mmCIF file of C-alpha atoms and ligand atoms in Angstrom:
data_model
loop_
_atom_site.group_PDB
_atom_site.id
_atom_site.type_symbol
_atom_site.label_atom_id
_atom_site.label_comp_id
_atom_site.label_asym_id
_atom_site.label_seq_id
_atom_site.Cartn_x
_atom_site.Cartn_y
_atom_site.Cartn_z
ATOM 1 C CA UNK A 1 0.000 0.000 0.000
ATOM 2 C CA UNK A 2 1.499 3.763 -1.077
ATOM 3 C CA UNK A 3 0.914 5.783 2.162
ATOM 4 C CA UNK A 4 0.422 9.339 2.577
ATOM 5 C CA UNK A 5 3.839 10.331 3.958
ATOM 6 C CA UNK A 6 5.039 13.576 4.696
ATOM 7 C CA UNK A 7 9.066 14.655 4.713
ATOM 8 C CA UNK A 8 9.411 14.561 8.712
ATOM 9 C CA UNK A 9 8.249 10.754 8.053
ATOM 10 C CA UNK A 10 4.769 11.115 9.321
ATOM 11 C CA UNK A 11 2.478 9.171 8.120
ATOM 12 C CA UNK A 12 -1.375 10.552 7.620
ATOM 13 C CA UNK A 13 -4.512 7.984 8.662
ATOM 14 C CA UNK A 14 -6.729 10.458 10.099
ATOM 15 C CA UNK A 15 -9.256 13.250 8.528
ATOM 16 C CA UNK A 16 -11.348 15.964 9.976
ATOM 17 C CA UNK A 17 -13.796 16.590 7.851
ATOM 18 C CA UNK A 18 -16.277 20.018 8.113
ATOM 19 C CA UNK A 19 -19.387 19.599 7.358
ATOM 20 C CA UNK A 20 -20.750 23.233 8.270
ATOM 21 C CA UNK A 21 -19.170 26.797 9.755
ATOM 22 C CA UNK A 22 -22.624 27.202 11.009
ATOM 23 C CA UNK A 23 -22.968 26.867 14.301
ATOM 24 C CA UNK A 24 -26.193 27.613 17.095
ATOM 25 C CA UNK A 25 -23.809 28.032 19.875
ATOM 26 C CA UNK A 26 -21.613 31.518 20.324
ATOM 27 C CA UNK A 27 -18.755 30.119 22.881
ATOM 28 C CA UNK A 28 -16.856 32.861 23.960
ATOM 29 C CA UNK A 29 -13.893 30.876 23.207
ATOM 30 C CA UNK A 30 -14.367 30.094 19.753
ATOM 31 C CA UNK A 31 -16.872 32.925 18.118
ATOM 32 C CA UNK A 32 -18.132 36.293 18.836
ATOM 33 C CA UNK A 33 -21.866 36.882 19.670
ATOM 34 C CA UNK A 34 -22.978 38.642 16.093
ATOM 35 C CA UNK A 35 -20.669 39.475 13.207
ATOM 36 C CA UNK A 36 -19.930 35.795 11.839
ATOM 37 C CA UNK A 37 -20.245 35.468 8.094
ATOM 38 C CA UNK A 38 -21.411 31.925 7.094
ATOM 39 C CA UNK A 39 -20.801 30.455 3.746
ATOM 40 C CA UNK A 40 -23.503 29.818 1.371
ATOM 41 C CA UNK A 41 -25.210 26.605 1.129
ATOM 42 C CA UNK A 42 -23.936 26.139 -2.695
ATOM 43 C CA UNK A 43 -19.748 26.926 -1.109
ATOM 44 C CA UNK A 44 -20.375 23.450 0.866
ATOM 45 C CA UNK A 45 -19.668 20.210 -0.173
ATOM 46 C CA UNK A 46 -21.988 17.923 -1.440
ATOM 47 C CA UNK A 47 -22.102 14.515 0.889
ATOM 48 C CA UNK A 48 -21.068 12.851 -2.866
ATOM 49 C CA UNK A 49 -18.112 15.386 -2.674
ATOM 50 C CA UNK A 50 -16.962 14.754 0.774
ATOM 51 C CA UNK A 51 -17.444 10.981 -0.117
ATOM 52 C CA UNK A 52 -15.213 10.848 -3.542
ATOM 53 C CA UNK A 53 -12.590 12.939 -1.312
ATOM 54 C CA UNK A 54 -12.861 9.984 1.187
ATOM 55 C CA UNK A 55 -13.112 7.325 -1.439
ATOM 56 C CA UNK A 56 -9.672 9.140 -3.030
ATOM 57 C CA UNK A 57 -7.623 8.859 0.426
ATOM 58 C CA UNK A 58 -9.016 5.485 2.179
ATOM 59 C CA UNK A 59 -6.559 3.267 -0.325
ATOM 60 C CA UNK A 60 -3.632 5.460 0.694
ATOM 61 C CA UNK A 61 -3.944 4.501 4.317
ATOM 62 C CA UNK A 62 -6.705 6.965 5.801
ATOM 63 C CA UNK A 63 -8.981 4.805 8.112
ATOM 64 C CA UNK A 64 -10.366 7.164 10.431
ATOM 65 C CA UNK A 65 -12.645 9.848 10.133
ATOM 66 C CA UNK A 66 -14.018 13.223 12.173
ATOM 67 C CA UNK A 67 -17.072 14.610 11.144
ATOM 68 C CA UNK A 68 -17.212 18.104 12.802
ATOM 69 C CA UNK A 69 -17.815 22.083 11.991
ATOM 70 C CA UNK A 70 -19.442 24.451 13.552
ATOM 71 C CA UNK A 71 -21.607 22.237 14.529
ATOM 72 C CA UNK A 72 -22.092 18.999 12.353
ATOM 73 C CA UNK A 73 -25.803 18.307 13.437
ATOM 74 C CA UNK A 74 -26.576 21.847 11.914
ATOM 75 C CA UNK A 75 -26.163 19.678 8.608
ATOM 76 C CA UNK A 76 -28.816 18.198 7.349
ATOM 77 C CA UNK A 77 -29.241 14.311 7.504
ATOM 78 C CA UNK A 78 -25.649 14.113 8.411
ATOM 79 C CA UNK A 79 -26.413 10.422 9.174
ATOM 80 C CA UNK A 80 -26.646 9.906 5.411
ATOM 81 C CA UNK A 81 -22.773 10.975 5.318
ATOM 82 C CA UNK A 82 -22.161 8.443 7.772
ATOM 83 C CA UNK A 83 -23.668 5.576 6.033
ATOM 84 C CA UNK A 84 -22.198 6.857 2.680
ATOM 85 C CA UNK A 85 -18.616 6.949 4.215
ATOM 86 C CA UNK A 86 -18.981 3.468 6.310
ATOM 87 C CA UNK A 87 -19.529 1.910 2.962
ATOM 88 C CA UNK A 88 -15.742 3.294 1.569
ATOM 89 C CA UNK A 89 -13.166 0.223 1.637
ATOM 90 C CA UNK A 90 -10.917 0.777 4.423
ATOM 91 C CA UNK A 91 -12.861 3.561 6.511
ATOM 92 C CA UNK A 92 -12.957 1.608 9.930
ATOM 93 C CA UNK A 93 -13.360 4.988 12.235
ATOM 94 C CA UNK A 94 -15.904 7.408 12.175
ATOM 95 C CA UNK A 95 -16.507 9.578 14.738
ATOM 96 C CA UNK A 96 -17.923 12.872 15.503
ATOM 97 C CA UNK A 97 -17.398 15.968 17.454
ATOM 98 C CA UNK A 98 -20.637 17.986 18.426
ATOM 99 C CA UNK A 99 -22.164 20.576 20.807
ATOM 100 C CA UNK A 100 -24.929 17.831 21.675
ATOM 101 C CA UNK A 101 -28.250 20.394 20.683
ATOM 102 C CA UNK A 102 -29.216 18.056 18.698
ATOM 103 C CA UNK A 103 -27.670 14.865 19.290
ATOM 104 C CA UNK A 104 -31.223 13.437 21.120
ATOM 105 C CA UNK A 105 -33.525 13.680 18.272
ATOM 106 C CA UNK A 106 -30.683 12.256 15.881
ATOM 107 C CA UNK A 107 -28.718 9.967 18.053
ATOM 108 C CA UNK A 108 -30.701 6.874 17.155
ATOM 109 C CA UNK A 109 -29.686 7.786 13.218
ATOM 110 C CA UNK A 110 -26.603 8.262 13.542
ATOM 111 C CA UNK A 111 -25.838 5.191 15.582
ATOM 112 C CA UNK A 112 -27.785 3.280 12.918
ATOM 113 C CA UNK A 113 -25.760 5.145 9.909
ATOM 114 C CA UNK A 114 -22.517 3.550 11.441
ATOM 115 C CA UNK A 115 -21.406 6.138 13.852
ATOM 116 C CA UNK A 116 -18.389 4.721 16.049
ATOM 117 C CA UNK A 117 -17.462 7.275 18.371
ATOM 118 C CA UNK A 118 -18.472 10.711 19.597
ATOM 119 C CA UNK A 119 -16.834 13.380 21.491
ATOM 120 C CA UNK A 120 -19.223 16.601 23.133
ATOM 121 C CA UNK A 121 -18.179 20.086 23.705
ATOM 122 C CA UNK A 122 -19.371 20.780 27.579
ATOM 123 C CA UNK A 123 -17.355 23.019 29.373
ATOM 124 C CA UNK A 124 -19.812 23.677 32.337
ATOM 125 C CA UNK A 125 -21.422 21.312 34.922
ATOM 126 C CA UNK A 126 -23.530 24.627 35.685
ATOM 127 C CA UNK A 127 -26.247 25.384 33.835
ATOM 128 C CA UNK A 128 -25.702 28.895 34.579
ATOM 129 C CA UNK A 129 -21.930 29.133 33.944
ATOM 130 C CA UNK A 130 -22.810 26.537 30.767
ATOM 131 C CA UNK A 131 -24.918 29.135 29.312
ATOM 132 C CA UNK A 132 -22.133 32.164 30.060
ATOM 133 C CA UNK A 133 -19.517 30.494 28.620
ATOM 134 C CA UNK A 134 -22.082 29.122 25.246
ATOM 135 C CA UNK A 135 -23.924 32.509 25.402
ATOM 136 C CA UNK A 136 -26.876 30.087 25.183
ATOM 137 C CA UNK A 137 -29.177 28.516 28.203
ATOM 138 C CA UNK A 138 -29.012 25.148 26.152
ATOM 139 C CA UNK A 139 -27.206 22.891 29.065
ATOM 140 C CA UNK A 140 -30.837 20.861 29.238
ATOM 141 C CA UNK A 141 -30.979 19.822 25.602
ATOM 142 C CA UNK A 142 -27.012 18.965 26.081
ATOM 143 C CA UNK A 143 -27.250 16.899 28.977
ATOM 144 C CA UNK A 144 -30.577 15.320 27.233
ATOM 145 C CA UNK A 145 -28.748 14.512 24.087
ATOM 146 C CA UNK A 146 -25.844 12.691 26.586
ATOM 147 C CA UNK A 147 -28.443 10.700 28.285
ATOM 148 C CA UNK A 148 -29.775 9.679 25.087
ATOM 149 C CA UNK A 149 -26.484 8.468 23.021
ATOM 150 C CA UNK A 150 -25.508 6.465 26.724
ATOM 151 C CA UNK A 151 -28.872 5.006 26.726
ATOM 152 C CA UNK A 152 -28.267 3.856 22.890
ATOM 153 C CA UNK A 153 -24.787 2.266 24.080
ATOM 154 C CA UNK A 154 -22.617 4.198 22.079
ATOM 155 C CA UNK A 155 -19.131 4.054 23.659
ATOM 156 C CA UNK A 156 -17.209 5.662 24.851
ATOM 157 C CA UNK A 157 -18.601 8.797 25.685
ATOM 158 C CA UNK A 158 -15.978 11.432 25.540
ATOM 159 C CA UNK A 159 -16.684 14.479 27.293
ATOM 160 C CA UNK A 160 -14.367 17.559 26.239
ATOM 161 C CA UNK A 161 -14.028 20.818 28.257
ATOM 162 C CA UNK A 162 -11.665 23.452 27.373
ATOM 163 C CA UNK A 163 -10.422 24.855 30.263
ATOM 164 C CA UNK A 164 -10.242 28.627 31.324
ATOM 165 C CA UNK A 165 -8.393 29.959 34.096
ATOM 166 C CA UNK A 166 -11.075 31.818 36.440
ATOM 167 C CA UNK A 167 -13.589 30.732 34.064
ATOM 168 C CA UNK A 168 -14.602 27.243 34.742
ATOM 169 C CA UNK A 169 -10.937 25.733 36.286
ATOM 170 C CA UNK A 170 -12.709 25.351 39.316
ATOM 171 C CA UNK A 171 -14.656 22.571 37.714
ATOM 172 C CA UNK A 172 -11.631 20.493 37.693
ATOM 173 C CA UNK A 173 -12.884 18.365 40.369
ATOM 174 C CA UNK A 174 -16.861 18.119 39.528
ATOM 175 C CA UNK A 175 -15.665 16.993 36.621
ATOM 176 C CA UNK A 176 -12.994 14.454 37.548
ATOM 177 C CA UNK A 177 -16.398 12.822 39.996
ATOM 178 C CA UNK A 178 -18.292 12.801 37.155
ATOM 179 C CA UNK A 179 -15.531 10.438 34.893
ATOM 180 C CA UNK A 180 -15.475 8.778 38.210
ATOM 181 C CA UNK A 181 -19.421 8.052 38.330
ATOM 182 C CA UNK A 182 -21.053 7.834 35.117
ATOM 183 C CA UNK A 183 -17.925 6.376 33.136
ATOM 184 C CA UNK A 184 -17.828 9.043 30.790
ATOM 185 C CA UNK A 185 -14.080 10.182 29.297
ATOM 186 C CA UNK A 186 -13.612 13.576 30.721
ATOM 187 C CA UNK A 187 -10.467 15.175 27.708
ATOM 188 C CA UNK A 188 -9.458 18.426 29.485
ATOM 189 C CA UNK A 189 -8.267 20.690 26.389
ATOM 190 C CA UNK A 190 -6.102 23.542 26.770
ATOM 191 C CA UNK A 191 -7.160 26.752 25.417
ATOM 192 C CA UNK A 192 -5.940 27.539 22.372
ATOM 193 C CA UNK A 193 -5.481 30.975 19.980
ATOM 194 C CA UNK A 194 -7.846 30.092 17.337
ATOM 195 C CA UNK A 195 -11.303 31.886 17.796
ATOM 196 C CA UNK A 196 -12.640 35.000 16.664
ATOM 197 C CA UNK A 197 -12.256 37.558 19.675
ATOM 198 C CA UNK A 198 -11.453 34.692 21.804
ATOM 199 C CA UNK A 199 -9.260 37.027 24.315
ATOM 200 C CA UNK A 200 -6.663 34.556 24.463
ATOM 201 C CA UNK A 201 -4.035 34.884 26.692
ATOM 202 C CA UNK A 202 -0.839 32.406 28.085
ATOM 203 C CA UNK A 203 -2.140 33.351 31.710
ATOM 204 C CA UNK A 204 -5.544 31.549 30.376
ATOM 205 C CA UNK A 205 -4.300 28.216 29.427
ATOM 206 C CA UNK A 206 -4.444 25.958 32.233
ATOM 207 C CA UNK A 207 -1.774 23.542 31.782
ATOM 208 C CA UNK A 208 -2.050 19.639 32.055
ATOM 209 C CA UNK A 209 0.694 19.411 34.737
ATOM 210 C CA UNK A 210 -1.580 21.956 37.136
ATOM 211 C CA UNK A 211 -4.771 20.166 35.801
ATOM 212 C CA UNK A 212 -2.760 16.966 36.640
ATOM 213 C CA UNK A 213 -2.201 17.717 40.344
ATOM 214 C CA UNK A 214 -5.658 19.317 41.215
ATOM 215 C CA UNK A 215 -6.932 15.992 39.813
ATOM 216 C CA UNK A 216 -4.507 13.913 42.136
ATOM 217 C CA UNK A 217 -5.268 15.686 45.131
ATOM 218 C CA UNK A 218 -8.558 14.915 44.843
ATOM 219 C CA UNK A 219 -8.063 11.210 43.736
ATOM 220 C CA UNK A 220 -4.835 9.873 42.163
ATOM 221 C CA UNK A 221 -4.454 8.983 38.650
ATOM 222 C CA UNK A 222 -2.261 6.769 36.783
ATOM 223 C CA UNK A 223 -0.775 6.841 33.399
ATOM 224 C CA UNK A 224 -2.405 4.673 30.546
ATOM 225 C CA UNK A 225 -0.214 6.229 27.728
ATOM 226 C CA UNK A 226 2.477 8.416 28.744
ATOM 227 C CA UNK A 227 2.969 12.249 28.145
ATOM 228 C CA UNK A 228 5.158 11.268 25.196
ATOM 229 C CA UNK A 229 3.485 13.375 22.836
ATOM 230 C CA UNK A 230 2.603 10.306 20.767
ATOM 231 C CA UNK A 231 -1.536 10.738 20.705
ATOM 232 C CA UNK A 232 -3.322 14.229 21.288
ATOM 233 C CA UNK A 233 -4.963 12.889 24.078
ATOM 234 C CA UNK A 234 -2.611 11.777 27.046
ATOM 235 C CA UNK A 235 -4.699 9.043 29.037
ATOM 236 C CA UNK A 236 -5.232 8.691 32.804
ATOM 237 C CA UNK A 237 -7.230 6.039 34.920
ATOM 238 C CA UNK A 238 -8.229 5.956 38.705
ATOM 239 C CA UNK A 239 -5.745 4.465 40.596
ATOM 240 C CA UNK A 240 -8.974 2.841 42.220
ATOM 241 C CA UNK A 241 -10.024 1.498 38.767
ATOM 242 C CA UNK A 242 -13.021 4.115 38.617
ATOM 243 C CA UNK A 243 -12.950 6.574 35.667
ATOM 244 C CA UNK A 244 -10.834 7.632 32.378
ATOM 245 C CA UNK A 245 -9.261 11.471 32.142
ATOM 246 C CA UNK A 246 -7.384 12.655 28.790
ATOM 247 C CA UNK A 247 -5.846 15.603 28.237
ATOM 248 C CA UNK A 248 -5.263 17.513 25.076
ATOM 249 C CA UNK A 249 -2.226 19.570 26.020
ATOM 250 C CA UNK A 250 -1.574 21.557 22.530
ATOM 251 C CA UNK A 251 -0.180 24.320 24.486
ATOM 252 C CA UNK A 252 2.280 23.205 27.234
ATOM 253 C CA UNK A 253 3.258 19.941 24.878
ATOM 254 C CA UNK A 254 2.485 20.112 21.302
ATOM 255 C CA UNK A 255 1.838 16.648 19.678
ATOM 256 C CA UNK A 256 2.746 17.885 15.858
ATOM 257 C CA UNK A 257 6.141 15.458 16.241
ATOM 258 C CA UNK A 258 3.400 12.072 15.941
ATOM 259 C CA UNK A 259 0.880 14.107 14.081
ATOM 260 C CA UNK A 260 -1.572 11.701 12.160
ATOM 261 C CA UNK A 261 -4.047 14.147 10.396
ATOM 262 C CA UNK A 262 -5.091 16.241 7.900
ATOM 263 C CA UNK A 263 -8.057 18.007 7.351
ATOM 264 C CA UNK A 264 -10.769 19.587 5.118
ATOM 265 C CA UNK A 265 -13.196 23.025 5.410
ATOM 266 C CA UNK A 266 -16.866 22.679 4.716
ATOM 267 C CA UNK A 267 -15.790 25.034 1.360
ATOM 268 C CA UNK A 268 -13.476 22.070 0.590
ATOM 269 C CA UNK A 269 -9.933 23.612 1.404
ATOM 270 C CA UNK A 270 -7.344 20.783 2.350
ATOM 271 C CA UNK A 271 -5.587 21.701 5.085
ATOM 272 C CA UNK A 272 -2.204 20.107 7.053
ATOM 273 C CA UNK A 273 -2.468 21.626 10.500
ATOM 274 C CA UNK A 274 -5.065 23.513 12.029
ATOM 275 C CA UNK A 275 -3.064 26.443 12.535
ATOM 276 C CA UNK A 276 -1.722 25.761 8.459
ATOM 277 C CA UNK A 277 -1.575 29.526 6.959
ATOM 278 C CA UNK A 278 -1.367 27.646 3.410
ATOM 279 C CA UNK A 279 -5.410 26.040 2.299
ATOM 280 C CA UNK A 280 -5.762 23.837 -1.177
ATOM 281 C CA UNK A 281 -8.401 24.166 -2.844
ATOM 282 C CA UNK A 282 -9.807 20.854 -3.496
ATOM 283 C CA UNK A 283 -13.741 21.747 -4.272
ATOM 284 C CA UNK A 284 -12.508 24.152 -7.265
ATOM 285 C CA UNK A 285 -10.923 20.636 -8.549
ATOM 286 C CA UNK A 286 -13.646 18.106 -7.457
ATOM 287 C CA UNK A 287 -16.027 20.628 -9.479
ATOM 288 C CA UNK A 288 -13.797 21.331 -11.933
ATOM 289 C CA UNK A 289 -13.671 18.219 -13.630
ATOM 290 C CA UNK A 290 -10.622 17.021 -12.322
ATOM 291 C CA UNK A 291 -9.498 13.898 -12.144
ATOM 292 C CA UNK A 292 -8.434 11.334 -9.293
ATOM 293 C CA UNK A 293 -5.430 11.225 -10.501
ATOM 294 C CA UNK A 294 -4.790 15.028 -10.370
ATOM 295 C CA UNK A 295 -6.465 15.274 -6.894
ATOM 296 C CA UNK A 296 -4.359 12.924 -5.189
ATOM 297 C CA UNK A 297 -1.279 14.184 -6.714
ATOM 298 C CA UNK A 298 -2.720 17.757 -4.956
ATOM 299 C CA UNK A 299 -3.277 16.097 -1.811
ATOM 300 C CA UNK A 300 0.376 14.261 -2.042
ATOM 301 C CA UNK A 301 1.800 17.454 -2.503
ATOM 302 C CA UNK A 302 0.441 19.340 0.193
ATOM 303 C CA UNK A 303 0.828 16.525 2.884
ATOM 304 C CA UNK A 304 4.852 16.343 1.381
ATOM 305 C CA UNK A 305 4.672 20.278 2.274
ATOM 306 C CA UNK A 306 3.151 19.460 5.889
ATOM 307 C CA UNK A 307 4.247 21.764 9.169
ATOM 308 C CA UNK A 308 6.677 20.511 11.251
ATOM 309 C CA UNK A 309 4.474 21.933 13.921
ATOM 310 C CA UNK A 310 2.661 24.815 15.391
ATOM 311 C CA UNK A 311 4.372 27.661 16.953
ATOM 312 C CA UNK A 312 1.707 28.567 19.632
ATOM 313 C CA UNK A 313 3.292 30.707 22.232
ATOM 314 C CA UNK A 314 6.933 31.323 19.894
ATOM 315 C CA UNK A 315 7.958 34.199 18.293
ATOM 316 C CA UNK A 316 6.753 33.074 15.001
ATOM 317 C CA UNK A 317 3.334 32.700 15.606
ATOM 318 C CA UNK A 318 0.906 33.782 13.305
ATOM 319 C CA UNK A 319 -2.600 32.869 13.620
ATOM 320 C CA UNK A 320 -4.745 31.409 10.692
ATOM 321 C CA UNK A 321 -7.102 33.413 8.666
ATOM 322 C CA UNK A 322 -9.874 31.283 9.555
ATOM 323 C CA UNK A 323 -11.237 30.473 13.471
ATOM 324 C CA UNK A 324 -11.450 26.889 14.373
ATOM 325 C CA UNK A 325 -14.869 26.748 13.556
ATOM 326 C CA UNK A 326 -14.143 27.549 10.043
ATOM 327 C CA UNK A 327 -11.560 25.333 9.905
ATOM 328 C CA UNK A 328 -13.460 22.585 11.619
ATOM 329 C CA UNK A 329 -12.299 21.552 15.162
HETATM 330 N N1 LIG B 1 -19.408 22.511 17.473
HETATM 331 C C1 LIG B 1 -18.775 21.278 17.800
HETATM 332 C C2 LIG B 1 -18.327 21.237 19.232
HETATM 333 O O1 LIG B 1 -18.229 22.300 19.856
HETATM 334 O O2 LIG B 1 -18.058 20.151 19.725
HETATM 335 C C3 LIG B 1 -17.620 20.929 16.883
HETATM 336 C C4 LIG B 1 -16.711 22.059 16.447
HETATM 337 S S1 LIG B 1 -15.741 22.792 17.752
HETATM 338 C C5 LIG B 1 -14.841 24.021 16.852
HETATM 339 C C6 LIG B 1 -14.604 21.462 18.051
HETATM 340 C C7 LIG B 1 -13.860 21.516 19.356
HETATM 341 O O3 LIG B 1 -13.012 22.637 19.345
HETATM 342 C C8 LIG B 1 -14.747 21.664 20.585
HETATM 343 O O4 LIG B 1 -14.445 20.644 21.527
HETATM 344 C C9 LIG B 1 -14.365 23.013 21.119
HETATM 345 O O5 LIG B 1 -14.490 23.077 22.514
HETATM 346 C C10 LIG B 1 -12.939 23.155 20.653
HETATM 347 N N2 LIG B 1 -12.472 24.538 20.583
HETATM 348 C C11 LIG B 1 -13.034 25.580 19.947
HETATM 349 N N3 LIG B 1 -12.320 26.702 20.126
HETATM 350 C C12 LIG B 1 -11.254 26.347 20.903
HETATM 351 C C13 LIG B 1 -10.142 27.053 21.445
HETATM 352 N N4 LIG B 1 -9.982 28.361 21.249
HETATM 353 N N5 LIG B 1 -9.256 26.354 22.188
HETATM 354 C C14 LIG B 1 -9.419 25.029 22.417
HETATM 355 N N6 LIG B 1 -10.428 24.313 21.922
HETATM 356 C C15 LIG B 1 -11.345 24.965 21.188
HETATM 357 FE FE1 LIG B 2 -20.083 26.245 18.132
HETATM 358 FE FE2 LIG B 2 -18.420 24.287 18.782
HETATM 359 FE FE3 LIG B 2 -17.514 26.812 18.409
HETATM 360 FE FE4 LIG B 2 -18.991 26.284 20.548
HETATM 361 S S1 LIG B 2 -16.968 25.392 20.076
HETATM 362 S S2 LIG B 2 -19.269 28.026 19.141
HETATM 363 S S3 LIG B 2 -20.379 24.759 19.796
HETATM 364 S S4 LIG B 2 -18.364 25.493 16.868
#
């Protein structure tokens, strides 16, 4: 099999796909309240798009898949994606990322469509704080759309929270009880520069190591994978056997030395990093009647051209046009 290497010897299996910039939620994190342009229906892929893209990439080694936006449920029948991609030789991981409005009423379909895995933005335990941070009181349809995929059996449930200093840090423990109880995977995520007025700061982030010890104090943790770097998400379990924390420490201990992925805009730009400040176009060529010859050879070059990493927090940082929910988180 010819994989899709790039020239630090990385080799790409993974792809975050964007269904939608749209999103119903204004996190203060990620978008500003009013002044987001969206794109226009027709700028979108079409589910056959997405799919030939997939169809193109699966043969060179690219097995898993991320449906996400904005928010992905905002699309319309997105379970029809899902069934469309399950059905692509070699796709054998398809997950989504979501804000949960709408995960009750379309859990059972996605499940159904072949869904494997899902991971939900909720970055509040209080409904109040919840609807600060979203700038919507939606924390009831959330939690409801939890309940439901658990009830369904979908697992595991991965929970993520980006965590603010003197925002919702304090959380760090609710949270920790409630990977402890329910046996949901609580992924702490550090806070990152890519939102629209997101009023980063360093002083924000809350690193893993201090996340880490307010965790242990409270109940230890041990290691499942180590903080080498070598998958975003750094595992912990109870040291009592109750409960699964990750961390997603892109700040304090970038992960771009193992990275796997690649990704693509709901306006079809391919892109090698999130934080990439270089975008091919590859829904001017899938409607431009090229062929799948000429598209790979685009998406071979690009991935040969591939960051050696972000430079969050280094002199040389620039941040990307486009906020994460553009880019598709
Ligand atoms: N709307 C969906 C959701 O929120 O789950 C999917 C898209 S969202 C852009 C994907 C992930 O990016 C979410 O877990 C969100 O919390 C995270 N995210 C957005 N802005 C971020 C930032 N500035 N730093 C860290 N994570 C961020
Ligand atoms: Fe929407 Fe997700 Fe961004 Fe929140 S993090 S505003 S839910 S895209």
């Amino acid at each position: 099999m010819v994989f899709l290497r790039d020239r630090f010897g990385r080799t790409v299996t993974n792809v975050r796909i964007s269904v939608t910039d749209r999103c119903n939620f204004r996190c203060s994190y990620c978008m500003p309240e009013e002044g987001m342009q969206w794109l226009q229906k027709d700028k979108l892929l079409s589910f056959e798009e997405i799919a030939r893209f997939v169809a193109l990439v699966a043969p060179l080694g690219v097995h898993k898949i991320r449906l996400t936006g904005g928010e992905p449920l905002m699309r319309k029948e997105l379970h029809r994606l899902i069934r469309m991609l399950r059905a692509i030789e070699g796709v054998d991981d398809i997950a989504l990322t979501t804000n949960a409005f709408f995960l009750k009423e379309q859990a059972r379909d996605l499940i159904d469509s072949g869904l494997h895995r899902i991971n939900i933005s909720l970055d509040s335990l209080d409904p109040r704080l919840f609807a600060e941070i979203a700038r919507r009181d939606y924390f009831q349809q959330v939690w409801e759309g939890i309940e439901e995929v658990e009830r369904l059996g979908l697992r595991p449930i991965k929970l993520n929270v980006v965590l603010i200093r003197g925002v919702n840090d304090h959380e760090i423990p609710r949270f920790a009880e409630l990977a402890r109880s329910r046996g949901f995977v609580v992924r702490f995520i550090e806070f990152m520069p890519i939102g629209k007025d997101d009023g980063w700061t360093m002083e924000k982030v809350v690193p893993t190591t201090e996340v880490l010890q307010r965790i242990n104090a409270y109940a230890p943790l041990v290691p499942v994978t180590r903080l080498d770097h070598k998958t975003p998400a750094d595992t912990y379990v109870f040291a009592d056997g109750a409960g699964e924390i990750g961390f997603i420490s892109s700040v304090s201990q970038p992960f771009c030395t193992d990275c796997d992925r690649v990704r693509i805009t709901s306006d079809g730009k391919f892109r090698t990093c999130l934080f990439s400040l270089h975008e091919t176009d590859l829904r001017a060529m899938l409607r431009g009647g090229a062929s799948d010859q000429q598209i790979i050879a685009s998406i071979t070059d690009a991935i040969e051209k591939k960051e050696e990493g972000h430079l969050i927090n280094r002199p040389g940082f620039v941040r990307p046009e486009r906020t994460m929910s553009q880019i598709g988180g």
